[in-house]
Structure formats: C-alpha cells, structure tokens
CSV table of C-alpha atoms in Angstrom, one decimal:
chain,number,residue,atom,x,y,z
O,1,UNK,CA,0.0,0.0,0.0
O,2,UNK,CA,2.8,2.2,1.2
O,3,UNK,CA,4.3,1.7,-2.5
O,4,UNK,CA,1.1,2.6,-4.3
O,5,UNK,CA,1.0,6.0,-2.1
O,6,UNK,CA,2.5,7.6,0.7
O,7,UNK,CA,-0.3,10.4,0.6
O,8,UNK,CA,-2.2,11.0,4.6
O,9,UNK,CA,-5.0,9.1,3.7
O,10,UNK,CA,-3.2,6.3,2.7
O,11,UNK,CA,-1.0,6.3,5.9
O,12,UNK,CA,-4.0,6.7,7.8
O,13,UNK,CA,-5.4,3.1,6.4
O,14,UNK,CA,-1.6,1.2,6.7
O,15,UNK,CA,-1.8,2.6,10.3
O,16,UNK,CA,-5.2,1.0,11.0
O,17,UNK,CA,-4.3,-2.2,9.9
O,18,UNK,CA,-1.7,-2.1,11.6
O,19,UNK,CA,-3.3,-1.4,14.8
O,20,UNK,CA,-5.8,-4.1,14.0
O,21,UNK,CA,-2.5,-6.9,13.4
O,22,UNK,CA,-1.3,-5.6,16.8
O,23,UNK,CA,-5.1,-5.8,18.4
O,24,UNK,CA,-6.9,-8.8,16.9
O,25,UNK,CA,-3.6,-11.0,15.7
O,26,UNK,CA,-0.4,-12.4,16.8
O,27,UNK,CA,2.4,-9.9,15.7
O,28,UNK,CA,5.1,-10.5,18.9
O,29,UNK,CA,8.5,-12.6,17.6
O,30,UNK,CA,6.4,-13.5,14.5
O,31,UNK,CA,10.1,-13.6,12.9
O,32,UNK,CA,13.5,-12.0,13.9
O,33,UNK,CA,13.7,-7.9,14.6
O,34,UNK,CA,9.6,-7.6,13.9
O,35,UNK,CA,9.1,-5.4,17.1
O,36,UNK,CA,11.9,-3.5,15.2
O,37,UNK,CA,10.3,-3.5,12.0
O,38,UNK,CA,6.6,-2.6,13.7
O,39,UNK,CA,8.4,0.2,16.0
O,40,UNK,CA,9.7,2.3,12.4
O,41,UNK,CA,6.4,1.3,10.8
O,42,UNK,CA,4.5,3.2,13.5
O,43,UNK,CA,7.0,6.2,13.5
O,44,UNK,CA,6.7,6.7,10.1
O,45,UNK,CA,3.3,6.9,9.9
O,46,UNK,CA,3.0,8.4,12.7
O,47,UNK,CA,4.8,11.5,11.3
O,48,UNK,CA,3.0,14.9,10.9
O,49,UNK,CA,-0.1,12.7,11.0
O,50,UNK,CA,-2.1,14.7,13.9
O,51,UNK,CA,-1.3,18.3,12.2
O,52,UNK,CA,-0.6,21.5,13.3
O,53,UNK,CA,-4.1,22.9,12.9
O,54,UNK,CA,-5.1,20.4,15.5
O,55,UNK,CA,-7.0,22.5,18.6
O,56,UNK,CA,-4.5,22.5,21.7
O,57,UNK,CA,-5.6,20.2,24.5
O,58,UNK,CA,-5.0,21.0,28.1
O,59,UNK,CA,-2.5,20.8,30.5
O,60,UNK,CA,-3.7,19.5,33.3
O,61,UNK,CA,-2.6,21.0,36.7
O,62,UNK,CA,-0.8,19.2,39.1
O,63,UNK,CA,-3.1,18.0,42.0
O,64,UNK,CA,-2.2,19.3,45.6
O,65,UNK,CA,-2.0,16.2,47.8
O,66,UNK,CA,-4.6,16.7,50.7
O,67,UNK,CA,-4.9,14.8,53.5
O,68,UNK,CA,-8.1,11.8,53.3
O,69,UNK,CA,-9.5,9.0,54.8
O,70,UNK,CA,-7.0,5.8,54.3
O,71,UNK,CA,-8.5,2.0,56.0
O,72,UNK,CA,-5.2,0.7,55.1
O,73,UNK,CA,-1.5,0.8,56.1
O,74,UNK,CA,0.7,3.2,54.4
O,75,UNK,CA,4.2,2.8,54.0
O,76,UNK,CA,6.7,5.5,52.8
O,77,UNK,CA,9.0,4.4,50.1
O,78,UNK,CA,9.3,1.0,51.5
O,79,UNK,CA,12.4,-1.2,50.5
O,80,UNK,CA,12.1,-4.6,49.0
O,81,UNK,CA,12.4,-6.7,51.7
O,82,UNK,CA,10.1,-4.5,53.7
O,83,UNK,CA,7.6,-4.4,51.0
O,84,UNK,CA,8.4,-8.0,51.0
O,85,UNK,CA,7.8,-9.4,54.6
O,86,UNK,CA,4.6,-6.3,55.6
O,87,UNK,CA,2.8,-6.7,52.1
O,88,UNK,CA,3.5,-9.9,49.9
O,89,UNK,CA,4.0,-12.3,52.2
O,90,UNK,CA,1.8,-10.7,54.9
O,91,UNK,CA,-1.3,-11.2,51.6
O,92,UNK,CA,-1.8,-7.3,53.1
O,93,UNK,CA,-3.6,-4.4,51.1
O,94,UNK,CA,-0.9,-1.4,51.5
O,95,UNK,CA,-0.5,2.0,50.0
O,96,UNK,CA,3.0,3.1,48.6
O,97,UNK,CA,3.9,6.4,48.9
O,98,UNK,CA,6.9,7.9,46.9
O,99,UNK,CA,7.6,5.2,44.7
O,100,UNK,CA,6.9,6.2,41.3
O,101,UNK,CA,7.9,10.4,41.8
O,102,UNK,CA,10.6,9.7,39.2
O,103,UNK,CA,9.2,8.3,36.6
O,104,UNK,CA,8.5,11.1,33.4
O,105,UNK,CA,5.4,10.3,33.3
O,106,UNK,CA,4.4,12.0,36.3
O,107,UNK,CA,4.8,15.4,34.5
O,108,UNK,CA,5.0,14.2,30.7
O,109,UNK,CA,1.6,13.3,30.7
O,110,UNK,CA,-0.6,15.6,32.2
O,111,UNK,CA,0.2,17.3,29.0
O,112,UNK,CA,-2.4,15.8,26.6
O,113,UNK,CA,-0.7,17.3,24.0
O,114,UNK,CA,2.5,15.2,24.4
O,115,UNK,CA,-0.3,12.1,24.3
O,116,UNK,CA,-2.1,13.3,21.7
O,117,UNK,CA,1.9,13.6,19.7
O,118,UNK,CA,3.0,10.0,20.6
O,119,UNK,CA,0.0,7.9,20.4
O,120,UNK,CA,-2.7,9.9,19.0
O,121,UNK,CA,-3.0,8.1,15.7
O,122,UNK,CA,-3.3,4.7,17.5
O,123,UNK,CA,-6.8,3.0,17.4
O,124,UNK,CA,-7.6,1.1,20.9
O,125,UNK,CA,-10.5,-0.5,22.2
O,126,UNK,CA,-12.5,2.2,24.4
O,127,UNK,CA,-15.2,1.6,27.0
O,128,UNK,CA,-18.1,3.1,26.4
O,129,UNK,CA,-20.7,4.0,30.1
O,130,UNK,CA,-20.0,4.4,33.3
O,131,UNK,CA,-19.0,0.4,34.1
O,132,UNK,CA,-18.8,-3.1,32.6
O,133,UNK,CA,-21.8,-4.2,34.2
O,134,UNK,CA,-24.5,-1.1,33.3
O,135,UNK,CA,-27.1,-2.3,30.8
O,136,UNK,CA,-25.8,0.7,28.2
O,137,UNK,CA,-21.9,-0.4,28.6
O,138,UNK,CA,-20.3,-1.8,24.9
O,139,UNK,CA,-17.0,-1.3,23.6
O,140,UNK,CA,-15.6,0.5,20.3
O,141,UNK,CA,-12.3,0.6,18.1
O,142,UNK,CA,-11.6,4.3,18.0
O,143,UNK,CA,-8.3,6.8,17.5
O,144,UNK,CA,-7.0,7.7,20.7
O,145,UNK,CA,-7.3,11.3,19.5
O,146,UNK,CA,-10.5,11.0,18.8
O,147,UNK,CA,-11.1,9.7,22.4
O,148,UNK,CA,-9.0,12.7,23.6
O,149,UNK,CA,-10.9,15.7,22.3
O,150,UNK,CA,-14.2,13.7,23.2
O,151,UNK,CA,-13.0,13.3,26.8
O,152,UNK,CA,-10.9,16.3,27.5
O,153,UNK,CA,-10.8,18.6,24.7
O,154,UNK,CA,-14.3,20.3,24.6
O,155,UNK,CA,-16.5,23.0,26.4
O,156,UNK,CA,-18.7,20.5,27.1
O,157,UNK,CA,-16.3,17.9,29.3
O,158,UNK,CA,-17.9,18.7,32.3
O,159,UNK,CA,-21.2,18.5,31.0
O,160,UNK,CA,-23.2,15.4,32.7
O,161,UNK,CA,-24.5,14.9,28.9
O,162,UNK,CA,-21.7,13.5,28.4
O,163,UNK,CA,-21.0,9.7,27.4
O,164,UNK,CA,-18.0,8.6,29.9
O,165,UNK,CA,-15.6,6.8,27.7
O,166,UNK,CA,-12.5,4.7,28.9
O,167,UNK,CA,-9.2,3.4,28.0
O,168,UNK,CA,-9.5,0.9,30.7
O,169,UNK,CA,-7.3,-2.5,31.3
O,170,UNK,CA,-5.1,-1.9,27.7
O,171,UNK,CA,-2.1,-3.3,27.1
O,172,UNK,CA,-1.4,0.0,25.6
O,173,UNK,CA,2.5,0.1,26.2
O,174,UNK,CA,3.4,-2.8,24.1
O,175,UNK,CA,1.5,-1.1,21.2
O,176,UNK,CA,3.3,2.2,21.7
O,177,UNK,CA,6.9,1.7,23.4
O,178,UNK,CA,7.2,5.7,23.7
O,179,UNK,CA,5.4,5.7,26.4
O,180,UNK,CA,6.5,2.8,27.9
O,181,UNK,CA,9.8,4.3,28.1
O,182,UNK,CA,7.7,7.1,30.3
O,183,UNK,CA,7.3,4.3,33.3
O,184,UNK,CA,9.5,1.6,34.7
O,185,UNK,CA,7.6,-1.8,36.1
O,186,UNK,CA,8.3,-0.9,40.2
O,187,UNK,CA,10.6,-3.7,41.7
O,188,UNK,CA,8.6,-4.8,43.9
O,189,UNK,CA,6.6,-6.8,41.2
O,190,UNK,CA,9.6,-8.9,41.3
O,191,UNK,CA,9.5,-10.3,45.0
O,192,UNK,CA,8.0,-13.5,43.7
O,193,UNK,CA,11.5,-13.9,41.8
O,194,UNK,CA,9.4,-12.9,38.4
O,195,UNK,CA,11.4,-11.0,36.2
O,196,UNK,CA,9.4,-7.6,34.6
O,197,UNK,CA,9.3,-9.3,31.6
O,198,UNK,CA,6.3,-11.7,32.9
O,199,UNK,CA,4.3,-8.6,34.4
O,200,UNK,CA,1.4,-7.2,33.0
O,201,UNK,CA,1.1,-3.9,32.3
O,202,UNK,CA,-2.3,-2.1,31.9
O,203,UNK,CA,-3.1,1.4,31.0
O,204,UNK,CA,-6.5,3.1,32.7
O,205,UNK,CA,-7.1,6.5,31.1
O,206,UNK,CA,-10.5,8.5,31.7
O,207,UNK,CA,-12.6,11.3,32.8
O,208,UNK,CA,-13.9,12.0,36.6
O,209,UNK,CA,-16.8,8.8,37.0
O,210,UNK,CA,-15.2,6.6,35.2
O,211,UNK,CA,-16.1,3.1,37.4
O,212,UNK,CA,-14.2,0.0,37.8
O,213,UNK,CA,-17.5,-2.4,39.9
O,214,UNK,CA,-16.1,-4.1,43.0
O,215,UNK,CA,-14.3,-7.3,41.8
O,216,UNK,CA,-11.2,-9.2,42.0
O,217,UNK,CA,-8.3,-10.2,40.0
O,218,UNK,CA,-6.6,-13.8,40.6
O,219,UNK,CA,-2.6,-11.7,40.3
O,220,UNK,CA,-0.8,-9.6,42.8
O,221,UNK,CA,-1.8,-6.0,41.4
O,222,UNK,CA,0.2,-3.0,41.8
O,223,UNK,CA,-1.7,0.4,40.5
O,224,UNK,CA,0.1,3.1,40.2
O,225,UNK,CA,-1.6,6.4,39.4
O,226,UNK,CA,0.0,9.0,37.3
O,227,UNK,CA,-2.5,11.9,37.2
O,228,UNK,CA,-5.4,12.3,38.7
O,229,UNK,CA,-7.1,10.9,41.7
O,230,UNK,CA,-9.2,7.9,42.5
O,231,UNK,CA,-11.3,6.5,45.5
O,232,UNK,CA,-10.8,3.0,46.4
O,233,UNK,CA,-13.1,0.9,48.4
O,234,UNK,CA,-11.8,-2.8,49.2
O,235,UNK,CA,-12.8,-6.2,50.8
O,236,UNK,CA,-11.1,-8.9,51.6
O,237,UNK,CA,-11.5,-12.2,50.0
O,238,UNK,CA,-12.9,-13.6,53.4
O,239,UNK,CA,-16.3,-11.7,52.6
O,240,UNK,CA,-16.6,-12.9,49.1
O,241,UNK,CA,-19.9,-14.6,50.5
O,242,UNK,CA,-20.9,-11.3,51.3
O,243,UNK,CA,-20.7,-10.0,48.0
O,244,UNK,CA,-23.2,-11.0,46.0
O,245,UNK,CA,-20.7,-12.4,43.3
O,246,UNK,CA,-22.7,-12.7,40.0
O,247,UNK,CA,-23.6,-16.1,38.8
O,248,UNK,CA,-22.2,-16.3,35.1
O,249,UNK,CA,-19.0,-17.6,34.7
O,250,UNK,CA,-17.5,-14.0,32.5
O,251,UNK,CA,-18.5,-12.1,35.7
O,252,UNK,CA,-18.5,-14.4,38.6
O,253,UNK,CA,-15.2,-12.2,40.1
O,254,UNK,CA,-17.2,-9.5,39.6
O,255,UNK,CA,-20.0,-8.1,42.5
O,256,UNK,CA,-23.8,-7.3,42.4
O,257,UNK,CA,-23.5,-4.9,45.1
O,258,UNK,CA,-22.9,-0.9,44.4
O,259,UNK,CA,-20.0,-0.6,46.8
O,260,UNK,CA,-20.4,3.2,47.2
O,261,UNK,CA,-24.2,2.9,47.8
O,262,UNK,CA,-24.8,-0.6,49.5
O,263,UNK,CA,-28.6,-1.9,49.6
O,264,UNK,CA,-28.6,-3.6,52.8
O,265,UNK,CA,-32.4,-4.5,52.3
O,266,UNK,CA,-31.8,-6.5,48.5
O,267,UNK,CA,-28.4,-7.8,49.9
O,268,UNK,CA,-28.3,-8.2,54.1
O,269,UNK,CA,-24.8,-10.4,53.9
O,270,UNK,CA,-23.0,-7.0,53.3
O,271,UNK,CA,-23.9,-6.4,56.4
O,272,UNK,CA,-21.0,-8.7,57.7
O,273,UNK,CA,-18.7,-7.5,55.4
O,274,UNK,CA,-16.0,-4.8,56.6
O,275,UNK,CA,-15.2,-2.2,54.1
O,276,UNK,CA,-11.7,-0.6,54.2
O,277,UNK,CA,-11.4,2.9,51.5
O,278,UNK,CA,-8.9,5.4,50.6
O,279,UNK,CA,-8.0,7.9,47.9
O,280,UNK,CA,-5.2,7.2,45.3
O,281,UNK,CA,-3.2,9.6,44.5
O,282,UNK,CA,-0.7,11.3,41.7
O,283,UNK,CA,2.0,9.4,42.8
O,284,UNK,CA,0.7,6.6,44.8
O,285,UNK,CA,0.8,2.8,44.4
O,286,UNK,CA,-1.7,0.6,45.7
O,287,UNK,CA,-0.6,-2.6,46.2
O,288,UNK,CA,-3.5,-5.5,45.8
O,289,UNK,CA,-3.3,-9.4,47.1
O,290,UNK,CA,-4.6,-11.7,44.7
O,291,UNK,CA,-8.5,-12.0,45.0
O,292,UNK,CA,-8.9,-8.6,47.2
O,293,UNK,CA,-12.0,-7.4,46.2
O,294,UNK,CA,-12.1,-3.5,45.0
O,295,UNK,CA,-14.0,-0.8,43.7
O,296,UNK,CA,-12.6,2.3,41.7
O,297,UNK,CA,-13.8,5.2,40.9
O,298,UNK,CA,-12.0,8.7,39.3
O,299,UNK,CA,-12.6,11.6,41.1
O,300,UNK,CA,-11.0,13.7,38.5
O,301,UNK,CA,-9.5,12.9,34.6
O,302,UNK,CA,-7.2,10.4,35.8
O,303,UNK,CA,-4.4,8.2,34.4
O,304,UNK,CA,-3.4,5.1,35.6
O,305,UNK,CA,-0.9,2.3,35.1
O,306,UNK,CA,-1.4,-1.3,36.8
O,307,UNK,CA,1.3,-3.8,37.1
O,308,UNK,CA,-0.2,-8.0,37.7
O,309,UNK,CA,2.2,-10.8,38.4
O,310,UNK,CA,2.1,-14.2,39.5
C-alpha cells in the first residue's frame, strides 16, 4: 500500500491495519527484529499525521495532595524486603507512597498534548458507560485522539450529557513503546522472583466517573496512578460470601452490590462485610493481594498504570 502512495490518507489506512495486526492478531516474535520493523512502521506513519491545525488540549494542573480517609497501612517508600515481609507475604492491602515520583510520566503526561503527539493516531479498544456491568456499557475501536478531544478537549467535558468513555485495562505500552519508556515496572513486582518481563502492564485513562464495579483479579496488582485521583473501596476475599458475586462464569469475580451505595435490604450479607477505603493519589501505588475485592472510581480525569504478576 505504502508503494502505491505515501499520501495522509493512505498512511492513515496502513496505520489501522496495523493497529488491527497488533489488536486482533499475533504480531510479537512472528520472525527476527519484527518489534523492530513494527516500531519504524509506527513512526513513520506516525509523522505529521495529527497536524498542526489540530486544537491544543490541556495541560492538566498538578493535583495538591490533601490529607483523606486511608482504611489501610501506608508505607513511605518501603524497600524490597520491607515491601516483601509487611505486604507480599503478609497477603496485606498497602499503599505506597513515593515510589513512582521519578518516573516522566508523572509530568510528561498531564500534558495531553504530548499524548495526543505519541499515540494519538493509535486506534484502541474504548469503554463506552459508566462500568462493565451497566445495561448501556459496549465497547468500540476508536483513535486515541478522537477519544482525547471527546474526553478532555471540549467545552462540554464537564457537561453530565456526556457519554463517559474509557481506556480501561489496555495493554497500551506494548503497542506504543514511547510511552513505555515514560514508566519503569516498580521492583517490587519482582519479589515473587518474576522478572518484569512476565508482568502485566495495563493502562487506565478516563474522565472524573469513570467506574471499575467491585471485583477481584486472581494476580498480585500493583496500581500506580499518574495523574489524577481515584477512590478506592476494598474487601477482603474472606467476605466474598458477602458479595453477591454474579452467577455467570464472565462475571463471577465480579459483584452485584454498588459498593459506594450498599442496599442492605436486597443484599443483608453486606452487612457482615467490613469495608476498608482510601484515595489514590498522583504518585501513589496501591498494592493489591490476589482475590482482594475492590472498587474504583476517578474523582478527577485520571491516568493510571497497573502492574499483575504471579
């Protein structure tokens, strides 16, 4: 295609395919130096492709940390072995604080330009309502610009008209290494003896009320927010007959209950079941046991990168 034209439009189709190779097929060591060859395909097409006459998007300011409700232990920069014996092995919900204040992306991308520049022309599955479990919830391939001026680059982004979209549980760094480079994976994700190379990495980026339901994930989960700020309402796996898990097998780690409005009268169990919440923080990691149940919802545009190993 490339050979018939090199014209905008034409880069514009080689760069969906693309996308939809990287999204629906299996591209990784297909043969040797591929991730090189799909690394210049992206840059090239990437080039000059958003414009110039593209309206600016904001900068987002920098949140002031304020002082908030927190159910669990916090530890303050915590070495490995601390981390180590008073989370991992202790199976104990924690919150990290200044762990992740060096990595670029802390500043680089509360510019929405600079995201807009590196992975704009990128098409990624989107979210579309307020939570996987809403009647109106379904899921659409769109350019992450697109998603960008939708969410964050109109008048009308605070208007409560507006559909909440979400780049939610992505493995958006393998598709665009820039911004990889942005992060590091945190080393306590290698306690287990894992090397980062076996960790997950998942992107969550979204307006304020965006909702992850209360559910639980069968890794050890670090998330690590970026930008933005979250509340976070946990239970422990001991309750999970308190929960109300739903039946089917797609959403049986997933609850009935609306953790941040509980209906004691359709489900009396949760009346057993002991609630711990906090707020996440630009710069905070919450460290997650396997099977610790958890609800999450942005308070603000927000930006955050989860790390799940074994």
């Amino acid at each position: 295609m490339l050979l018939e034209s090199t014209s905008h439009e034409q880069r514009e189709k080689c760069g969906a395919i693309l996308d939809e190779a990287q999204l629906l097929g299996c591209t990784d060591k297909l043969y040797a130096k591929s991730k090189d060859l799909q690394a210049a395909l992206m840059s090239y097409l990437d080039e000059d492709v958003i414009g110039n006459n593209s309206k600016p998007l904001p900068i987002l300011a920098p949140l002031e940390r304020i002082s908030s409700r927190c159910d669990i232990p916090q530890l303050n920069a915590p070495s490995i072995l601390e981390f180590r014996n008073s989370c991992y092995q202790a199976e104990q919900p924690t919150l990290l604080l200044n762990t992740i204040n060096h990595w670029p992306a802390i500043s680089k991308w509360r510019d929405l330009n600079y995201l807009l520049k590196v992975a704009g022309n990128r098409t990624v599955p989107i979210e579309i309502g307020s939570n996987y479990v809403s009647d109106e919830w379904s899921q659409q391939l769109v350019k992450i610009r697109d998603f960008l001026y939708r969410q964050f680059g109109r008048e009308t982004s605070s208007d409560d008209n507006q559909e909440v979209e979400y780049l939610a549980q992505h493995e958006l760094f393998a598709q665009i290494p820039t911004l990889k480079s942005d992060i590091c994976v945190p080393d306590y994700c290698t306690v287990s003896g894992d090397t980062p190379s076996n960790v997950d990495i998942k992107a969550w980026l979204g307006p304020r009320h965006t909702i992850s339901p209360m559910h639980n994930d069968p890794k050890h989960n670090l998330l690590c927010q970026v930008f933005g700020s979250k509340i976070i309402i946990l239970a422990s796996p001991a309750d999970t007959p308190n929960l109300y898990p739903h039946e089917s097998e797609f959403l049986n780690n997933t609850s009935q209950i609306d953790a941040a409005i509980p209906d004691f009268e359709r489900f009396p169990l949760l009346r057993r079941t002991r609630f711990y919440e906090l707020l996440l923080q630009p710069g905070d990691c919450l460290y997650l046991p396997p099977k610790w149940w958890h609800y999450v919802r942005s308070e603000t545009p927000s930006f955050s990168v989860s790390f799940w190993w074994e």
